[in-house]
mmCIF file of C-alpha atoms and ligand atoms in Angstrom:
data_model
loop_
_atom_site.group_PDB
_atom_site.id
_atom_site.type_symbol
_atom_site.label_atom_id
_atom_site.label_comp_id
_atom_site.label_asym_id
_atom_site.label_seq_id
_atom_site.Cartn_x
_atom_site.Cartn_y
_atom_site.Cartn_z
ATOM 1 C CA MET W 108 0.000 0.000 0.000
ATOM 2 C CA ALA W 109 1.217 3.541 -0.767
ATOM 3 C CA ALA W 110 2.752 5.596 2.065
ATOM 4 C CA GLY W 111 -0.077 6.896 4.192
ATOM 5 C CA ARG W 112 -1.047 10.193 5.718
ATOM 6 C CA GLN W 113 1.185 11.405 8.536
ATOM 7 C CA LEU W 114 -0.499 11.506 11.933
ATOM 8 C CA PRO W 115 1.684 13.760 14.162
ATOM 9 C CA GLY W 116 -0.367 16.783 15.193
ATOM 10 C CA LEU W 117 -3.683 15.240 14.048
ATOM 11 C CA LYS W 118 -6.441 16.541 16.353
ATOM 12 C CA ALA W 119 -8.700 13.632 17.208
ATOM 13 C CA LEU W 120 -11.846 13.117 19.290
ATOM 14 C CA ILE W 121 -12.719 9.502 20.132
ATOM 15 C CA THR W 122 -15.911 8.546 21.953
ATOM 16 C CA GLY W 123 -16.081 5.335 23.948
ATOM 17 C CA ALA W 124 -12.367 5.728 24.673
ATOM 18 C CA SER W 125 -12.539 4.386 28.228
ATOM 19 C CA SER W 126 -12.673 0.736 27.099
ATOM 20 C CA GLY W 127 -12.253 -1.782 24.291
ATOM 21 C CA ILE W 128 -11.934 -0.593 20.685
ATOM 22 C CA GLY W 129 -11.953 3.120 21.570
ATOM 23 C CA LEU W 130 -9.169 2.798 24.140
ATOM 24 C CA ALA W 131 -7.004 0.604 21.885
ATOM 25 C CA THR W 132 -7.510 3.035 18.975
ATOM 26 C CA SER W 133 -6.660 6.014 21.216
ATOM 27 C CA ARG W 134 -3.410 4.330 22.256
ATOM 28 C CA LEU W 135 -2.399 3.538 18.666
ATOM 29 C CA LEU W 136 -3.241 7.013 17.373
ATOM 30 C CA ALA W 137 -1.381 8.674 20.255
ATOM 31 C CA ALA W 138 1.634 6.415 19.654
ATOM 32 C CA ARG W 139 1.689 7.714 16.045
ATOM 33 C CA GLY W 140 1.744 11.307 17.324
ATOM 34 C CA ALA W 141 -1.950 12.274 17.155
ATOM 35 C CA SER W 142 -3.420 14.495 19.886
ATOM 36 C CA VAL W 143 -6.390 12.596 21.281
ATOM 37 C CA VAL W 144 -9.316 13.706 23.433
ATOM 38 C CA GLY W 145 -11.129 10.633 24.733
ATOM 39 C CA THR W 146 -14.624 10.376 26.154
ATOM 40 C CA GLY W 147 -16.616 7.810 28.094
ATOM 41 C CA ARG W 148 -18.831 7.733 31.151
ATOM 42 C CA ASP W 149 -16.351 6.041 33.468
ATOM 43 C CA GLU W 150 -14.124 8.825 34.761
ATOM 44 C CA ALA W 151 -11.917 6.378 36.710
ATOM 45 C CA ALA W 152 -11.275 4.243 33.599
ATOM 46 C CA LEU W 153 -10.354 7.324 31.557
ATOM 47 C CA ALA W 154 -8.030 8.476 34.356
ATOM 48 C CA ALA W 155 -6.465 5.001 34.601
ATOM 49 C CA ALA W 156 -5.715 5.027 30.852
ATOM 50 C CA GLY W 157 -3.850 8.245 31.502
ATOM 51 C CA LEU W 158 -2.981 11.645 30.134
ATOM 52 C CA ARG W 159 -0.127 12.193 27.684
ATOM 53 C CA GLU W 160 2.183 13.691 30.317
ATOM 54 C CA ALA W 161 1.839 10.445 32.296
ATOM 55 C CA SER W 162 2.551 8.324 29.161
ATOM 56 C CA GLY W 163 -1.170 7.783 28.547
ATOM 57 C CA PRO W 164 -2.910 8.385 25.218
ATOM 58 C CA PHE W 165 -5.016 11.429 26.060
ATOM 59 C CA VAL W 166 -4.406 15.176 25.837
ATOM 60 C CA ALA W 167 -7.663 15.521 27.775
ATOM 61 C CA THR W 168 -10.604 13.343 28.778
ATOM 62 C CA LEU W 169 -14.309 14.075 29.133
ATOM 63 C CA ALA W 170 -16.678 11.967 31.215
ATOM 64 C CA ARG W 171 -20.189 12.381 29.773
ATOM 65 C CA ASP W 172 -23.158 10.154 29.059
ATOM 66 C CA LEU W 173 -23.658 10.759 25.337
ATOM 67 C CA THR W 174 -27.355 9.915 25.581
ATOM 68 C CA ASP W 175 -27.944 13.017 27.732
ATOM 69 C CA PRO W 176 -29.581 15.765 25.652
ATOM 70 C CA GLY W 177 -26.889 18.133 24.358
ATOM 71 C CA ALA W 178 -24.004 15.866 25.444
ATOM 72 C CA PRO W 179 -22.647 15.069 21.934
ATOM 73 C CA ALA W 180 -22.491 18.787 21.055
ATOM 74 C CA ALA W 181 -20.916 19.614 24.433
ATOM 75 C CA VAL W 182 -18.270 16.909 23.963
ATOM 76 C CA VAL W 183 -17.407 18.153 20.458
ATOM 77 C CA ALA W 184 -17.146 21.771 21.659
ATOM 78 C CA ALA W 185 -14.942 20.828 24.622
ATOM 79 C CA ALA W 186 -12.651 18.623 22.509
ATOM 80 C CA ALA W 187 -12.277 21.273 19.806
ATOM 81 C CA GLY W 188 -11.531 23.837 22.510
ATOM 82 C CA ALA W 189 -8.877 21.625 24.119
ATOM 83 C CA LEU W 190 -7.205 20.766 20.790
ATOM 84 C CA GLY W 191 -7.701 24.032 18.911
ATOM 85 C CA GLY W 192 -9.834 22.327 16.241
ATOM 86 C CA LEU W 193 -10.704 18.805 15.077
ATOM 87 C CA ASP W 194 -9.273 16.825 12.146
ATOM 88 C CA LEU W 195 -10.712 13.428 13.076
ATOM 89 C CA VAL W 196 -13.845 12.363 14.961
ATOM 90 C CA VAL W 197 -14.291 8.680 15.793
ATOM 91 C CA SER W 198 -17.874 7.959 16.830
ATOM 92 C CA ASN W 199 -17.305 4.693 18.634
ATOM 93 C CA ALA W 200 -19.329 4.664 21.874
ATOM 94 C CA GLY W 201 -21.928 1.918 21.818
ATOM 95 C CA SER W 202 -23.524 -0.944 23.680
ATOM 96 C CA GLY W 203 -25.516 -4.051 22.835
ATOM 97 C CA TRP W 204 -28.667 -5.960 23.758
ATOM 98 C CA SER W 205 -29.333 -9.554 22.829
ATOM 99 C CA GLY W 206 -32.567 -11.536 22.886
ATOM 100 C CA ARG W 207 -35.909 -11.846 21.108
ATOM 101 C CA PHE W 208 -37.143 -8.548 19.693
ATOM 102 C CA GLU W 209 -40.547 -8.792 21.351
ATOM 103 C CA ASP W 210 -38.937 -9.463 24.736
ATOM 104 C CA MET W 211 -37.314 -6.017 24.757
ATOM 105 C CA SER W 212 -38.988 -3.400 26.904
ATOM 106 C CA PRO W 213 -39.688 -0.020 25.253
ATOM 107 C CA ALA W 214 -37.018 1.489 27.542
ATOM 108 C CA GLU W 215 -34.461 -1.082 26.364
ATOM 109 C CA ILE W 216 -35.302 -0.324 22.720
ATOM 110 C CA ASP W 217 -34.778 3.388 23.355
ATOM 111 C CA ALA W 218 -31.506 2.802 25.227
ATOM 112 C CA VAL W 219 -30.010 0.812 22.337
ATOM 113 C CA LEU W 220 -31.137 3.368 19.741
ATOM 114 C CA ASP W 221 -30.007 6.306 21.892
ATOM 115 C CA ILE W 222 -26.357 5.357 22.276
ATOM 116 C CA ASN W 223 -25.780 3.512 18.996
ATOM 117 C CA LEU W 224 -27.690 5.824 16.669
ATOM 118 C CA ARG W 225 -29.119 9.068 18.107
ATOM 119 C CA SER W 226 -25.923 10.130 19.885
ATOM 120 C CA ALA W 227 -23.800 9.232 16.839
ATOM 121 C CA VAL W 228 -25.988 11.360 14.547
ATOM 122 C CA HIS W 229 -25.770 14.324 16.945
ATOM 123 C CA LEU W 230 -22.018 13.884 17.311
ATOM 124 C CA ALA W 231 -21.572 13.989 13.521
ATOM 125 C CA HIS W 232 -23.879 17.022 13.314
ATOM 126 C CA ALA W 233 -21.906 18.925 15.926
ATOM 127 C CA ALA W 234 -18.575 17.918 14.369
ATOM 128 C CA ALA W 235 -19.467 19.205 10.876
ATOM 129 C CA PRO W 236 -18.119 22.770 11.170
ATOM 130 C CA TRP W 237 -14.871 21.576 12.755
ATOM 131 C CA LEU W 238 -14.247 18.880 10.157
ATOM 132 C CA ARG W 239 -15.017 21.363 7.375
ATOM 133 C CA ALA W 240 -12.499 23.801 8.899
ATOM 134 C CA SER W 241 -9.783 21.121 9.071
ATOM 135 C CA ALA W 242 -7.057 21.738 6.516
ATOM 136 C CA GLY W 243 -6.528 17.947 6.309
ATOM 137 C CA PRO W 244 -9.375 17.672 5.076
ATOM 138 C CA GLY W 245 -11.262 16.222 8.035
ATOM 139 C CA GLN W 246 -12.428 12.646 8.608
ATOM 140 C CA LEU W 247 -15.445 11.175 10.396
ATOM 141 C CA ILE W 248 -15.265 7.525 11.406
ATOM 142 C CA LEU W 249 -18.504 5.780 12.358
ATOM 143 C CA VAL W 250 -17.964 2.515 14.224
ATOM 144 C CA GLY W 251 -20.846 0.352 13.087
ATOM 145 C CA SER W 252 -20.959 -3.432 13.245
ATOM 146 C CA ILE W 253 -21.213 -6.431 10.962
ATOM 147 C CA ALA W 254 -24.649 -6.751 12.616
ATOM 148 C CA GLY W 255 -25.637 -3.577 10.760
ATOM 149 C CA LEU W 256 -24.650 -5.088 7.405
ATOM 150 C CA LEU W 257 -26.148 -8.537 7.975
ATOM 151 C CA GLY W 258 -29.069 -8.081 10.377
ATOM 152 C CA VAL W 259 -28.390 -10.526 13.201
ATOM 153 C CA PRO W 260 -31.280 -12.528 14.744
ATOM 154 C CA GLU W 261 -31.798 -11.649 18.428
ATOM 155 C CA GLU W 262 -29.916 -8.381 17.913
ATOM 156 C CA ALA W 263 -32.687 -6.661 15.952
ATOM 157 C CA VAL W 264 -32.570 -3.171 17.460
ATOM 158 C CA TYR W 265 -28.777 -3.105 17.703
ATOM 159 C CA SER W 266 -28.585 -4.237 14.045
ATOM 160 C CA THR W 267 -31.115 -1.545 13.112
ATOM 161 C CA ALA W 268 -29.125 1.200 14.818
ATOM 162 C CA LYS W 269 -25.856 0.092 13.219
ATOM 163 C CA ALA W 270 -27.514 -0.306 9.789
ATOM 164 C CA ALA W 271 -28.690 3.290 10.038
ATOM 165 C CA LEU W 272 -25.049 4.380 10.305
ATOM 166 C CA ARG W 273 -24.632 2.922 6.804
ATOM 167 C CA GLY W 274 -27.278 5.412 5.606
ATOM 168 C CA LEU W 275 -25.616 8.276 7.476
ATOM 169 C CA ALA W 276 -22.214 7.435 5.977
ATOM 170 C CA ASN W 277 -23.597 7.201 2.420
ATOM 171 C CA SER W 278 -25.512 10.480 2.753
ATOM 172 C CA LEU W 279 -22.650 12.449 4.261
ATOM 173 C CA ARG W 280 -20.223 11.220 1.598
ATOM 174 C CA GLY W 281 -22.351 13.096 -0.906
ATOM 175 C CA GLU W 282 -22.786 16.208 1.242
ATOM 176 C CA TRP W 283 -19.448 16.616 2.965
ATOM 177 C CA ARG W 284 -16.903 16.314 0.156
ATOM 178 C CA PRO W 285 -13.877 16.447 0.554
ATOM 179 C CA ILE W 286 -14.241 15.200 4.157
ATOM 180 C CA THR W 287 -13.595 11.447 4.397
ATOM 181 C CA ILE W 288 -16.476 9.415 5.861
ATOM 182 C CA THR W 289 -15.442 5.976 7.054
ATOM 183 C CA LEU W 290 -17.787 3.193 8.146
ATOM 184 C CA VAL W 291 -15.973 0.587 10.242
ATOM 185 C CA SER W 292 -17.880 -2.686 10.634
ATOM 186 C CA PRO W 293 -16.193 -5.094 13.049
ATOM 187 C CA GLY W 294 -17.211 -8.713 13.576
ATOM 188 C CA VAL W 295 -16.970 -10.238 17.040
ATOM 189 C CA VAL W 296 -14.213 -8.514 19.024
ATOM 190 C CA ASP W 297 -12.687 -9.469 22.346
ATOM 191 C CA THR W 298 -13.692 -6.468 24.509
ATOM 192 C CA PRO W 299 -15.886 -5.986 27.606
ATOM 193 C CA PHE W 300 -18.824 -5.322 25.199
ATOM 194 C CA PHE W 301 -20.479 -8.737 25.619
ATOM 195 C CA ALA W 302 -19.979 -8.975 29.378
ATOM 196 C CA ARG W 303 -21.623 -5.569 29.721
ATOM 197 C CA ARG W 304 -24.715 -6.237 27.645
ATOM 198 C CA ASN W 305 -27.703 -8.179 29.044
ATOM 199 C CA ARG W 306 -26.391 -11.511 27.672
ATOM 200 C CA PRO W 307 -22.781 -12.677 27.135
ATOM 201 C CA TYR W 308 -21.506 -13.980 23.778
ATOM 202 C CA ALA W 309 -22.393 -17.671 23.688
ATOM 203 C CA ARG W 310 -21.551 -18.823 20.148
ATOM 204 C CA SER W 311 -18.554 -21.073 19.532
ATOM 205 C CA TRP W 312 -18.099 -19.486 16.067
ATOM 206 C CA PRO W 313 -16.982 -16.992 14.926
ATOM 207 C CA ARG W 314 -14.375 -16.595 17.635
ATOM 208 C CA PRO W 315 -13.722 -13.069 18.889
ATOM 209 C CA ILE W 316 -10.754 -11.317 17.273
ATOM 210 C CA ALA W 317 -8.169 -9.307 19.237
ATOM 211 C CA VAL W 318 -9.108 -5.693 19.850
ATOM 212 C CA ASN W 319 -5.822 -4.455 18.391
ATOM 213 C CA ARG W 320 -6.787 -5.861 14.984
ATOM 214 C CA VAL W 321 -9.730 -3.482 14.912
ATOM 215 C CA ALA W 322 -7.719 -0.566 16.307
ATOM 216 C CA SER W 323 -5.018 -1.123 13.647
ATOM 217 C CA ALA W 324 -7.664 -1.253 10.914
ATOM 218 C CA ILE W 325 -9.131 2.045 12.161
ATOM 219 C CA VAL W 326 -5.704 3.735 12.241
ATOM 220 C CA SER W 327 -4.978 2.381 8.764
ATOM 221 C CA SER W 328 -8.280 3.878 7.556
ATOM 222 C CA VAL W 329 -7.024 7.247 8.813
ATOM 223 C CA GLU W 330 -3.615 6.876 7.188
ATOM 224 C CA HIS W 331 -5.105 5.772 3.868
ATOM 225 C CA ARG W 332 -8.450 7.614 4.001
ATOM 226 C CA GLN W 333 -10.430 4.431 3.475
ATOM 227 C CA SER W 334 -14.188 4.770 3.375
ATOM 228 C CA GLU W 335 -15.144 1.147 4.188
ATOM 229 C CA VAL W 336 -13.522 -1.183 6.685
ATOM 230 C CA ILE W 337 -14.824 -4.665 7.495
ATOM 231 C CA VAL W 338 -12.695 -6.522 10.023
ATOM 232 C CA PRO W 339 -11.964 -9.412 9.820
ATOM 233 C CA ALA W 340 -11.934 -9.064 6.027
ATOM 234 C CA TRP W 341 -13.618 -12.433 5.292
ATOM 235 C CA LEU W 342 -16.885 -10.955 6.601
ATOM 236 C CA THR W 343 -16.967 -8.843 3.410
ATOM 237 C CA LEU W 344 -18.376 -11.905 1.634
ATOM 238 C CA PRO W 345 -21.511 -12.436 3.775
ATOM 239 C CA ALA W 346 -21.953 -8.643 3.925
ATOM 240 C CA ARG W 347 -22.023 -8.449 0.108
ATOM 241 C CA LEU W 348 -24.381 -11.408 -0.103
ATOM 242 C CA ALA W 349 -26.754 -9.921 2.508
ATOM 243 C CA GLY W 350 -26.652 -6.525 0.765
ATOM 244 C CA GLY W 351 -27.083 -7.816 -2.795
ATOM 245 C CA LEU W 352 -29.192 -10.950 -2.393
ATOM 246 C CA PRO W 353 -30.914 -10.700 1.013
ATOM 247 C CA SER W 354 -33.346 -13.606 0.432
ATOM 248 C CA LEU W 355 -30.528 -15.968 -0.548
ATOM 249 C CA TYR W 356 -28.471 -14.776 2.445
ATOM 250 C CA ALA W 357 -31.436 -15.433 4.771
ATOM 251 C CA LYS W 358 -31.779 -19.012 3.440
ATOM 252 C CA MET W 359 -28.056 -19.709 3.698
ATOM 253 C CA SER W 360 -27.661 -18.203 7.168
ATOM 254 C CA GLN W 361 -30.527 -20.406 8.433
ATOM 255 C CA ARG W 362 -28.458 -23.426 7.393
ATOM 256 C CA TRP W 363 -25.353 -22.041 9.103
ATOM 257 C CA GLY W 364 -27.479 -21.745 12.235
HETATM 258 N N1 LIG C 436 -16.963 -5.925 20.726
HETATM 259 C C1 LIG C 436 -17.547 -6.296 19.590
HETATM 260 O O1 LIG C 436 -17.650 -7.508 19.278
HETATM 261 C C2 LIG C 436 -18.082 -5.274 18.628
HETATM 262 C C3 LIG C 436 -18.431 -5.714 17.341
HETATM 263 C C4 LIG C 436 -18.924 -4.802 16.416
HETATM 264 C C5 LIG C 436 -19.052 -3.477 16.771
HETATM 265 N N2 LIG C 436 -18.715 -3.068 18.034
HETATM 266 C C6 LIG C 436 -18.892 -1.647 18.347
HETATM 267 O O2 LIG C 436 -17.660 -1.116 18.742
HETATM 268 C C7 LIG C 436 -17.872 0.006 19.589
HETATM 269 C C8 LIG C 436 -16.992 -0.119 20.818
HETATM 270 O O3 LIG C 436 -17.395 -1.277 21.536
HETATM 271 P P1 LIG C 436 -16.373 -2.143 22.401
HETATM 272 O O4 LIG C 436 -16.416 -3.518 21.880
HETATM 273 O O5 LIG C 436 -15.085 -1.451 22.525
HETATM 274 O O6 LIG C 436 -17.179 -2.171 23.792
HETATM 275 P P2 LIG C 436 -16.788 -1.647 25.250
HETATM 276 O O7 LIG C 436 -15.457 -2.153 25.642
HETATM 277 O O8 LIG C 436 -17.967 -1.986 26.099
HETATM 278 O O9 LIG C 436 -16.685 -0.065 25.081
HETATM 279 C C9 LIG C 436 -17.829 0.720 24.855
HETATM 280 C C10 LIG C 436 -17.437 2.180 25.035
HETATM 281 O O10 LIG C 436 -18.607 2.977 24.772
HETATM 282 C C11 LIG C 436 -18.825 3.850 25.875
HETATM 283 N N3 LIG C 436 -20.238 4.096 26.105
HETATM 284 C C12 LIG C 436 -21.225 3.169 26.184
HETATM 285 N N4 LIG C 436 -22.384 3.777 26.476
HETATM 286 C C13 LIG C 436 -22.113 5.102 26.588
HETATM 287 C C14 LIG C 436 -22.899 6.252 26.879
HETATM 288 N N5 LIG C 436 -24.204 6.167 27.110
HETATM 289 N N6 LIG C 436 -22.283 7.469 26.887
HETATM 290 C C15 LIG C 436 -20.963 7.573 26.652
HETATM 291 N N7 LIG C 436 -20.160 6.529 26.377
HETATM 292 C C16 LIG C 436 -20.736 5.306 26.345
HETATM 293 C C17 LIG C 436 -18.222 3.120 27.066
HETATM 294 O O11 LIG C 436 -17.944 4.085 28.066
HETATM 295 P P3 LIG C 436 -17.956 3.726 29.662
HETATM 296 O O12 LIG C 436 -17.374 2.350 29.792
HETATM 297 O O13 LIG C 436 -17.056 4.788 30.223
HETATM 298 O O14 LIG C 436 -19.354 3.811 30.094
HETATM 299 C C18 LIG C 436 -16.988 2.493 26.449
HETATM 300 O O15 LIG C 436 -15.934 3.420 26.412
HETATM 301 C C19 LIG C 436 -19.375 0.031 19.894
HETATM 302 O O16 LIG C 436 -19.997 0.980 19.053
HETATM 303 C C20 LIG C 436 -19.818 -1.373 19.502
HETATM 304 O O17 LIG C 436 -21.181 -1.397 19.124
HETATM 305 C C21 LIG C 436 -18.229 -3.931 18.965
#
C-alpha cells in the first residue's frame, strides 16, 4: 500500500475511549503522534488510561453520558476547545442488547437506539463545522458493526441502529466532500462489550478477534483515508451477499445456524 497520511499533530476526538476498541484506537493514534481527546462515562477508567504527560494516550478526557440531551455537542465543543480544532472524529461509543425482539422493553429499545444511533448522529452534526475547517481535510469515522450489514437474529434493534449508520455514511459522503467518511464494521471482538450487555456472547463461532486488529484497521483507515472497513476481512463476503441478495443470504444463514 502507498505511504499513508502522517499523523503527528492530528487533532482527534474519540468517543467510547474508556474501554475496548476506543481505548485501543486512542493508544495507537497517540503512539503515532496524534493528539487525542477521549470520552466515556467512566471517569476512573479514563483516568487510569492516563494523560499524555503520564505516558497515557489522552491530551484531555471528558466523562459524559452521550445519551444526555446536548451531550454530543458539548463533547465536540470541549474537545475542539482543548485541541484548537478537530481533524478526526471517531464515533465509537456503543452498547448491545441480545434476545428476542418482542422481549425487549420499550425502555431497552430506546436505550439501544439512543447510544448507537441518536448520539452518533448528533455527534456527527456537531462535528461538521470543525471537520469542514480542518485543513486535512477532516475525517469522520462511524464505528458500526457487521450486525448492521447482515441483520443478526436476536440483535434486531442493535442491528437496526448500526444499519442506520450505513445510511448516514452514504448520505454524508455526498454532502461533505472532501471530508472522508469511514464506516468501520467489526465482527466479534474481544472487549468488555459482551460482558456488559444483558447476555454474554455464547456462540462457539466466529471466535472473537483481538481488539488491536480493529484498532489497527481504524488507524490504517485514517492513514489511507479508506471509506469502508470490514474486520476481519472475510466478513466482506456475507456482507455483500446480505446486501445484494438478502433472500438468498437469509436461506443460507438459516443453514449455518
Ligand atoms: N466488541 C464487539 O464484538 C463489537 C463488534 C462490532 C461493533 N462493536 C462496536 O464497537 C464500539 C466499541 O465497543 P467495544 O467492543 O469497545 O465495547 P466496550 O469495551 O464496552 O466499550 C464501549 C465504550 O462505549 C462507551 N459508552 C457506552 N455507552 C455510553 C454512553 N451512554 N455514553 C458515553 N459513552 C458510552 C463506554 O464508556 P464507559 O465504559 O465509560 O461507560 C466504552 O468506552 C461500539 O460501538 C460497539 O457497538 C463492537
